CSV table of C-alpha atoms in Angstrom, one decimal:
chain,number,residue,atom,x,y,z
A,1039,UNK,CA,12.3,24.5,5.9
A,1040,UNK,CA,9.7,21.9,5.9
A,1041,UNK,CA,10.4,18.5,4.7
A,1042,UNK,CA,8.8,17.9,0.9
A,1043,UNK,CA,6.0,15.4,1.1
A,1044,UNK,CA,6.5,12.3,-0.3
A,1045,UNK,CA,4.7,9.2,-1.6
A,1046,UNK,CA,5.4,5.8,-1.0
A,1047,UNK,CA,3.7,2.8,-2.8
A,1048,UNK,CA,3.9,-0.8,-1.2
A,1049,UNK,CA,3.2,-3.5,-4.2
A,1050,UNK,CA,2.4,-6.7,-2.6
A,1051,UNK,CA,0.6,-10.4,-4.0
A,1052,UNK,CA,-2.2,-10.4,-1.0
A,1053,UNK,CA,-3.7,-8.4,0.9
A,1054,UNK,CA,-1.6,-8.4,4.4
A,1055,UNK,CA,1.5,-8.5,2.3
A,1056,UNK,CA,2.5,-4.6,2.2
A,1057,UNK,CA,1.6,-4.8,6.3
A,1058,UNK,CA,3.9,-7.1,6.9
A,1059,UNK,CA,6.8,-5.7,4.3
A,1060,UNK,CA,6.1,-1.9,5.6
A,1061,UNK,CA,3.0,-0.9,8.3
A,1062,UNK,CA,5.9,-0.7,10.8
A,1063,UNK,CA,7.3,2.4,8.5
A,1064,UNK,CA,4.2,3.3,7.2
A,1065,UNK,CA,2.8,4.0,10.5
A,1066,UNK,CA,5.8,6.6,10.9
A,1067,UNK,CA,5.6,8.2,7.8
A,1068,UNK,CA,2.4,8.8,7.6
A,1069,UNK,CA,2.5,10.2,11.3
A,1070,UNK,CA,5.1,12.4,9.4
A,1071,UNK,CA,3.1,13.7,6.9
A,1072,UNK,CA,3.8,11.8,3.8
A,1073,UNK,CA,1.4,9.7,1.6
A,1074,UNK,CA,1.6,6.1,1.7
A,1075,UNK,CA,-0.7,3.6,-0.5
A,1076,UNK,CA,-0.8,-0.4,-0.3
A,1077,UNK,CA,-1.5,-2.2,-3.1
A,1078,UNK,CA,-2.5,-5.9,-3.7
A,1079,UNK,CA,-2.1,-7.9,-7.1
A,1080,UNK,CA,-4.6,-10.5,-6.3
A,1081,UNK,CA,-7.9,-10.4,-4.1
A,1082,UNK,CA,-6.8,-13.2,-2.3
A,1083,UNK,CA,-9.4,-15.0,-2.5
A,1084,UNK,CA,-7.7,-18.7,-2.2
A,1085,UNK,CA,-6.2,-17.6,1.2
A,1086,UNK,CA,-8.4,-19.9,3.3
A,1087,UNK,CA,-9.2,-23.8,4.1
A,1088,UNK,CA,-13.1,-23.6,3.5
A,1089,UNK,CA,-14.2,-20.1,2.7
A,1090,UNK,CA,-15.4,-19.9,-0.7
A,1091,UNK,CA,-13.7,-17.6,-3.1
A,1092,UNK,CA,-16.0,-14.9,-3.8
A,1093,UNK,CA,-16.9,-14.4,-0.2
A,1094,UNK,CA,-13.2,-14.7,0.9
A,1095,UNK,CA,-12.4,-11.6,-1.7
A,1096,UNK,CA,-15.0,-9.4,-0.4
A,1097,UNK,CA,-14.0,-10.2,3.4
A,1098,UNK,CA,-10.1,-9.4,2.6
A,1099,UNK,CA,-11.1,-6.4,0.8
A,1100,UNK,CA,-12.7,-4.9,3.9
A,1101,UNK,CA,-10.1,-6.0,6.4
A,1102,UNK,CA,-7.6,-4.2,4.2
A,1103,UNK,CA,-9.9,-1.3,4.5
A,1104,UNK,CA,-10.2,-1.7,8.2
A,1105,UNK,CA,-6.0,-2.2,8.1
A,1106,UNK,CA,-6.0,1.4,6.1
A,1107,UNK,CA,-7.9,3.2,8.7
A,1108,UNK,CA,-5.9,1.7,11.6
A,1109,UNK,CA,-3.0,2.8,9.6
A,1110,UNK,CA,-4.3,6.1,8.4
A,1111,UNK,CA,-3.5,5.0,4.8
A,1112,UNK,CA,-3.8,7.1,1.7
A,1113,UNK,CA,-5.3,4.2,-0.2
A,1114,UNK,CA,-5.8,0.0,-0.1
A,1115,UNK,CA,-6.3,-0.9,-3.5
A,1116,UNK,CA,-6.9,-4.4,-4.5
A,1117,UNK,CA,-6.4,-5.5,-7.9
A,1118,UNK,CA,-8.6,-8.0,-9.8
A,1119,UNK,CA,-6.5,-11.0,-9.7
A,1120,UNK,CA,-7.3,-14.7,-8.6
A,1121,UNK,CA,-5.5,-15.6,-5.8
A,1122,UNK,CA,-2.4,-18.4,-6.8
A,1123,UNK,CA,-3.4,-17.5,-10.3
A,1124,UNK,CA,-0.3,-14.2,-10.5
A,1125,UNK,CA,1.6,-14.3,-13.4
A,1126,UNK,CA,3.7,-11.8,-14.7
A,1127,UNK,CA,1.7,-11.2,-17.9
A,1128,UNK,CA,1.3,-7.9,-20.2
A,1129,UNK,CA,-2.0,-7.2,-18.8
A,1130,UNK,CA,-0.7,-6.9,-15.3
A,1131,UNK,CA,2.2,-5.1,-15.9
A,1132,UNK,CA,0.5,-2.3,-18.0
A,1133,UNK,CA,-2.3,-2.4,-14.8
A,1134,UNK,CA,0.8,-1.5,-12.5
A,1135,UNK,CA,2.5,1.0,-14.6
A,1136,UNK,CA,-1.1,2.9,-14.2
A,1137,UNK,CA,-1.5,2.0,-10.6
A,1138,UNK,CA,2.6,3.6,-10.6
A,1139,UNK,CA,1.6,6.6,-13.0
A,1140,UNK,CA,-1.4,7.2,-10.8
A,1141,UNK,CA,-0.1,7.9,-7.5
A,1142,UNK,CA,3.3,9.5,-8.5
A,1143,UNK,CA,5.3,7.4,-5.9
A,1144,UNK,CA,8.7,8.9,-4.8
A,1145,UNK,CA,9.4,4.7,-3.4
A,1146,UNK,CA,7.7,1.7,-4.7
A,1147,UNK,CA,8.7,-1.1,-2.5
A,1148,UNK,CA,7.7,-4.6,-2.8
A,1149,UNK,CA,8.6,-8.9,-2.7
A,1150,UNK,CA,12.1,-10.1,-4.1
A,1151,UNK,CA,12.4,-12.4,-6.9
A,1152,UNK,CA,13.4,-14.9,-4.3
A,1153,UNK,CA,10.0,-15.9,-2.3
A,1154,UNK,CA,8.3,-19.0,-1.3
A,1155,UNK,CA,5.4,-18.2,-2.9
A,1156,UNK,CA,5.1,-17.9,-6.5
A,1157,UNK,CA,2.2,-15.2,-6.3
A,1158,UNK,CA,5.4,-13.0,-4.8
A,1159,UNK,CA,7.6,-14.2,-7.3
A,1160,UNK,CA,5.3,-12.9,-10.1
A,1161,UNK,CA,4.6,-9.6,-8.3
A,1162,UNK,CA,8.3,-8.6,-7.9
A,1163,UNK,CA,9.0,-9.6,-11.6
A,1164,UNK,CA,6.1,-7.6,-12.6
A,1165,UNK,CA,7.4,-4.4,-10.7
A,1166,UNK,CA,10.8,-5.2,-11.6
A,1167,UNK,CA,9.9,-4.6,-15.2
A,1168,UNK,CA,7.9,-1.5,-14.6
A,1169,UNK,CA,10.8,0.4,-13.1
A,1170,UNK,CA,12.1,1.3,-16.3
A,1171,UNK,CA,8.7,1.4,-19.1
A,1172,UNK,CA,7.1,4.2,-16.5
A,1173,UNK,CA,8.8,6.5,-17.4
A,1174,UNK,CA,8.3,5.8,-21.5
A,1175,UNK,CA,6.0,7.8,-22.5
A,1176,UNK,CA,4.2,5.8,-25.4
A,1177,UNK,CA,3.8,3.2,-23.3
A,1178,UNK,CA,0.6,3.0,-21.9
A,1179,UNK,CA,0.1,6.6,-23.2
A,1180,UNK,CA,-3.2,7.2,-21.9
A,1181,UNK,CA,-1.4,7.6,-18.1
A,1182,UNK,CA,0.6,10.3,-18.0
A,1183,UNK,CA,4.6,9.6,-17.2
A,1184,UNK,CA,5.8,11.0,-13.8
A,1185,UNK,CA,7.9,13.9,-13.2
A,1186,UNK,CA,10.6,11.4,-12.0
A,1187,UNK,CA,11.9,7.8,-11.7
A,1188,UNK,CA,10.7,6.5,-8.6
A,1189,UNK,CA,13.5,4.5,-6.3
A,1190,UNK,CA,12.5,0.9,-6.5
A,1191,UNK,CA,13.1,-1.1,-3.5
A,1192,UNK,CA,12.9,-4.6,-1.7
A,1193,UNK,CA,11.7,-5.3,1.7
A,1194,UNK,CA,12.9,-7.6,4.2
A,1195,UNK,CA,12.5,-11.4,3.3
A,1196,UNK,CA,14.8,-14.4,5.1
A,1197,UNK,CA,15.7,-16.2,1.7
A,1198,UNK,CA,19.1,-17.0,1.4
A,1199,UNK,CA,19.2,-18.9,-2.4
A,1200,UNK,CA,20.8,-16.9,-4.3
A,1201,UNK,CA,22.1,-14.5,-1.6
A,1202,UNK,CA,20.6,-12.9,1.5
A,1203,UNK,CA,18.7,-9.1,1.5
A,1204,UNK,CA,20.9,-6.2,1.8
A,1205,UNK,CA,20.5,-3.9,4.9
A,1206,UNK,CA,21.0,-0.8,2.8
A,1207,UNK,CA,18.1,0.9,4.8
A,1208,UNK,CA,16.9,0.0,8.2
A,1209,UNK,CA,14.1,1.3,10.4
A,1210,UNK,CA,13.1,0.5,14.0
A,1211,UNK,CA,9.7,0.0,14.0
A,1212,UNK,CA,9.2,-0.7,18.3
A,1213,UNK,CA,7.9,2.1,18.8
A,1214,UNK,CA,5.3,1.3,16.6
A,1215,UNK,CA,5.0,-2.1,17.3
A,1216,UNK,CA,1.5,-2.0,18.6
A,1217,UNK,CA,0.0,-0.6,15.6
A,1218,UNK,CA,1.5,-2.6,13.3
A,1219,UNK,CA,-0.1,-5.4,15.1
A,1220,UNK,CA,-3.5,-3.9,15.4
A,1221,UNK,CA,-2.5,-3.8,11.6
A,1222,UNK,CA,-2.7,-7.3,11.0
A,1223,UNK,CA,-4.9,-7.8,13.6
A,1224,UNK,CA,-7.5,-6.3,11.2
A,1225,UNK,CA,-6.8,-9.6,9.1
A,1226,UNK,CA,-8.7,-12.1,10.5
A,1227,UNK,CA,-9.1,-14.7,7.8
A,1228,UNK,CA,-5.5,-14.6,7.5
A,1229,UNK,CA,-3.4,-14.6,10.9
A,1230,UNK,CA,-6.1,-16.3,12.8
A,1231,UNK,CA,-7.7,-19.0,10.7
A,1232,UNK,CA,-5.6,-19.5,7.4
A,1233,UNK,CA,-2.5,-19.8,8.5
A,1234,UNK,CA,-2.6,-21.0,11.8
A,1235,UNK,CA,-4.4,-23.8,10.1
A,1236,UNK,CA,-1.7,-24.0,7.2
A,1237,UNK,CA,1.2,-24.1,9.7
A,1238,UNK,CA,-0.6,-26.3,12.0
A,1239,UNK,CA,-0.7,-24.4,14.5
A,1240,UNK,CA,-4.1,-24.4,17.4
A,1241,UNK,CA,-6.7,-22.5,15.8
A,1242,UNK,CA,-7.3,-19.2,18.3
A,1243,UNK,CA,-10.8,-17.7,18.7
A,1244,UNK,CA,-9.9,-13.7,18.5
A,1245,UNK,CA,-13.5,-13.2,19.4
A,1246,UNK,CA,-13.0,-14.6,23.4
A,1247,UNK,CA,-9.8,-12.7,23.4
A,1248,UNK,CA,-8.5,-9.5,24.8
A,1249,UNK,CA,-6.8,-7.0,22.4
A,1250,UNK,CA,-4.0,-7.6,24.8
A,1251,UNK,CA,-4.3,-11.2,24.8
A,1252,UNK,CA,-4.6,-10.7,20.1
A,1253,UNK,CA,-1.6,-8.7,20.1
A,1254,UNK,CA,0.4,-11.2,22.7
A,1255,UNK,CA,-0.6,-14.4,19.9
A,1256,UNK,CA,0.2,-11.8,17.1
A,1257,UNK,CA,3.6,-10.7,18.1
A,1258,UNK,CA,4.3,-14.5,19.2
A,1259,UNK,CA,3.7,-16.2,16.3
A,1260,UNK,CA,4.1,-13.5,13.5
A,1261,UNK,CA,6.0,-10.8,15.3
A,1262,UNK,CA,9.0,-12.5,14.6
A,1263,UNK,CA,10.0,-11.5,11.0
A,1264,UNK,CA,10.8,-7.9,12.5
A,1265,UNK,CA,12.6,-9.3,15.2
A,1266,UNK,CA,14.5,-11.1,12.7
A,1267,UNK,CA,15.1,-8.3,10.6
A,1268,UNK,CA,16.4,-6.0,13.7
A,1269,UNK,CA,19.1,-9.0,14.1
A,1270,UNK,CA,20.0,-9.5,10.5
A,1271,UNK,CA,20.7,-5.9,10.5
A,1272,UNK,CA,22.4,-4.9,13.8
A,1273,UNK,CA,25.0,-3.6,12.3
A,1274,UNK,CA,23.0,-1.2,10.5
A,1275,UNK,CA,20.9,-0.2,13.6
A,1276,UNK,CA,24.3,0.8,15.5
A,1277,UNK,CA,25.2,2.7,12.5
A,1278,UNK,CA,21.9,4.7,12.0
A,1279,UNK,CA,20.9,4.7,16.0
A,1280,UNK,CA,24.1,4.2,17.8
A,1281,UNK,CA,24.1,2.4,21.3
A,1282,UNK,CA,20.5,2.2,21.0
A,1283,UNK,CA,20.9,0.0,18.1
A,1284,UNK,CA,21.6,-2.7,20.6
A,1285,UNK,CA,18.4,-2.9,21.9
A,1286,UNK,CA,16.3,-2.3,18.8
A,1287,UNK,CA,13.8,-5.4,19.1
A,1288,UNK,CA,11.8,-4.7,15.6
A,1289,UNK,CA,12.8,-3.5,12.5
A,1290,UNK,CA,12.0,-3.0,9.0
A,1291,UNK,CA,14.9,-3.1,6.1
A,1292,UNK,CA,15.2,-2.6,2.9
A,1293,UNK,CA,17.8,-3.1,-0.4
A,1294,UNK,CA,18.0,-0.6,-3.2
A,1295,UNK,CA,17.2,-2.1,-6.2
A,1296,UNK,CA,19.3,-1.8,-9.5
A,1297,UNK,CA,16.2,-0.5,-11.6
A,1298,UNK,CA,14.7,2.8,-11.1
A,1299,UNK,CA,16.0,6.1,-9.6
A,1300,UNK,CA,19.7,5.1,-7.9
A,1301,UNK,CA,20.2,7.5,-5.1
A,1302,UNK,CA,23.4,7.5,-2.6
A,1303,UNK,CA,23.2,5.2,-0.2
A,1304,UNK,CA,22.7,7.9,2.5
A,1305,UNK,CA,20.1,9.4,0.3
A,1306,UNK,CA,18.5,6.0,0.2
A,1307,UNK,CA,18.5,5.4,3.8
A,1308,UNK,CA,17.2,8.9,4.8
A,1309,UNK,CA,13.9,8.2,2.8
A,1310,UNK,CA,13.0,5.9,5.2
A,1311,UNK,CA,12.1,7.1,8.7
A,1312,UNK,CA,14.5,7.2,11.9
């Protein structure tokens, strides 16, 4: 019997954000069929050191687009938001219960409420409070409720206060590792001029380099949240892969959250790819 198709929705507060949280899996599930649409809050047009806005949102927009087709996304939608400006309002949470409604998600998947950045705070709150009013039907009644409640779910951050992430799903994403670099590589204003100039890191020029020589300064200086992630959750990896789990470089986990659909926890981990 074939396996049912099924949608996964990745909320992030900038564009780049669902790459980092999920393009490893996304990559692998959409290879497998299923549907699998990023979404931005803001346009993220305060992402940059001299850009001005306006021009800054239209060039994110299109390197999310150019992300999607690397990808082979369903969709990259961008939401209408000022960059550093998110705040979980009404407004934004009835534009995410549509953006929910819409696509019909079996897993929505985005920031926990503990995050450096207080665009990702906002953005988790926001989605935390949709997991329950999507499914009420007189709410926002011009968008019709889904069949189902979608699992809700958190992706991998290295925040400790109040307590660490739970491993409750893990993926290994190596042997999609070059795509998901390509990925980002597609965001130019970001991992190449904002934040190397935010961190203070030597600005590169992408345009002298090699795509080898991109995805070697990619890997090396953001690579490293999924190498994290593979040994936060070794023990998970030798549970889901066995003695390969040892050697599992990259990864991509995820906790269950309390709100939405609460599946087993082998349910849980078998919506997200081997």
């Amino acid at each position: 019997m074939a396996e049912m198709v099924r949608n996964y929705l990745v909320i992030g507060a900038h564009p780049d954000d669902p790459d980092l949280l999920f393009g490893g899996c996304a990559v692998k599930l959409l290879k497998a069929g299923h549907r699998v649409k990023f979404v931005s809050v803001s346009s993220g047009d305060c992402g940059h050191y001299a850009m001005e806005p306006a021009a800054l949102a239209l060039r994110r927009h299109r390197e999310a687009q150019e992300s999607a087709k690397v990808a082979g996304l369903t969709g990259y939608e961008i939401l209408d938001v000022p960059d550093c400006h998110v705040v979980c309002t009404l407004e934004l949470r009835e534009k995410l219960i549509r953006v929910i409604r819409d696509f019909g998600p079996d897993v929505v998947i985005s920031h926990r409420l503990c995050d450096y950045h207080a665009d990702h705070r906002a953005t988790a709150q926001c989605v935390m409070d949709c997991a329950y009013l999507v499914r009420v039907p007189m709410y926002c009644a011009d968008t019709p409720i889904p069949r189902k409640d979608p699992v809700f779910a958190y992706g991998y951050d290295a925040f400790t206060d109040p307590r660490p992430i739970r491993a409750d799903a893990v993926t290994e994403i190596d042997s999609v590792a070059e795509t998901k670099l390509r990925m980002l590589d597609c965001h130019r204003s970001q991992f190449y001029e904002w934040l190397p100039w935010n961190m203070g890191l030597e600005a590169p020029e992408p345009d002298r380099m090699s795509r080898q020589e991109r995805q070697e300064y990619l890997d090396r200086h953001w690579g490293g949240r999924d190498r994290q992630a593979a040994e936060f959750a070794r023990e998970a990896l030798r549970e889901r892969y066995g003695a390969r789990g040892d050697e599992i470089r990259r990864a991509e986990l995820f906790e269950l959250s309390p709100y939405g659909a609460q599946p087993a926890p082998a349910e849980f981990r078998a919506l997200f790819p081997d």
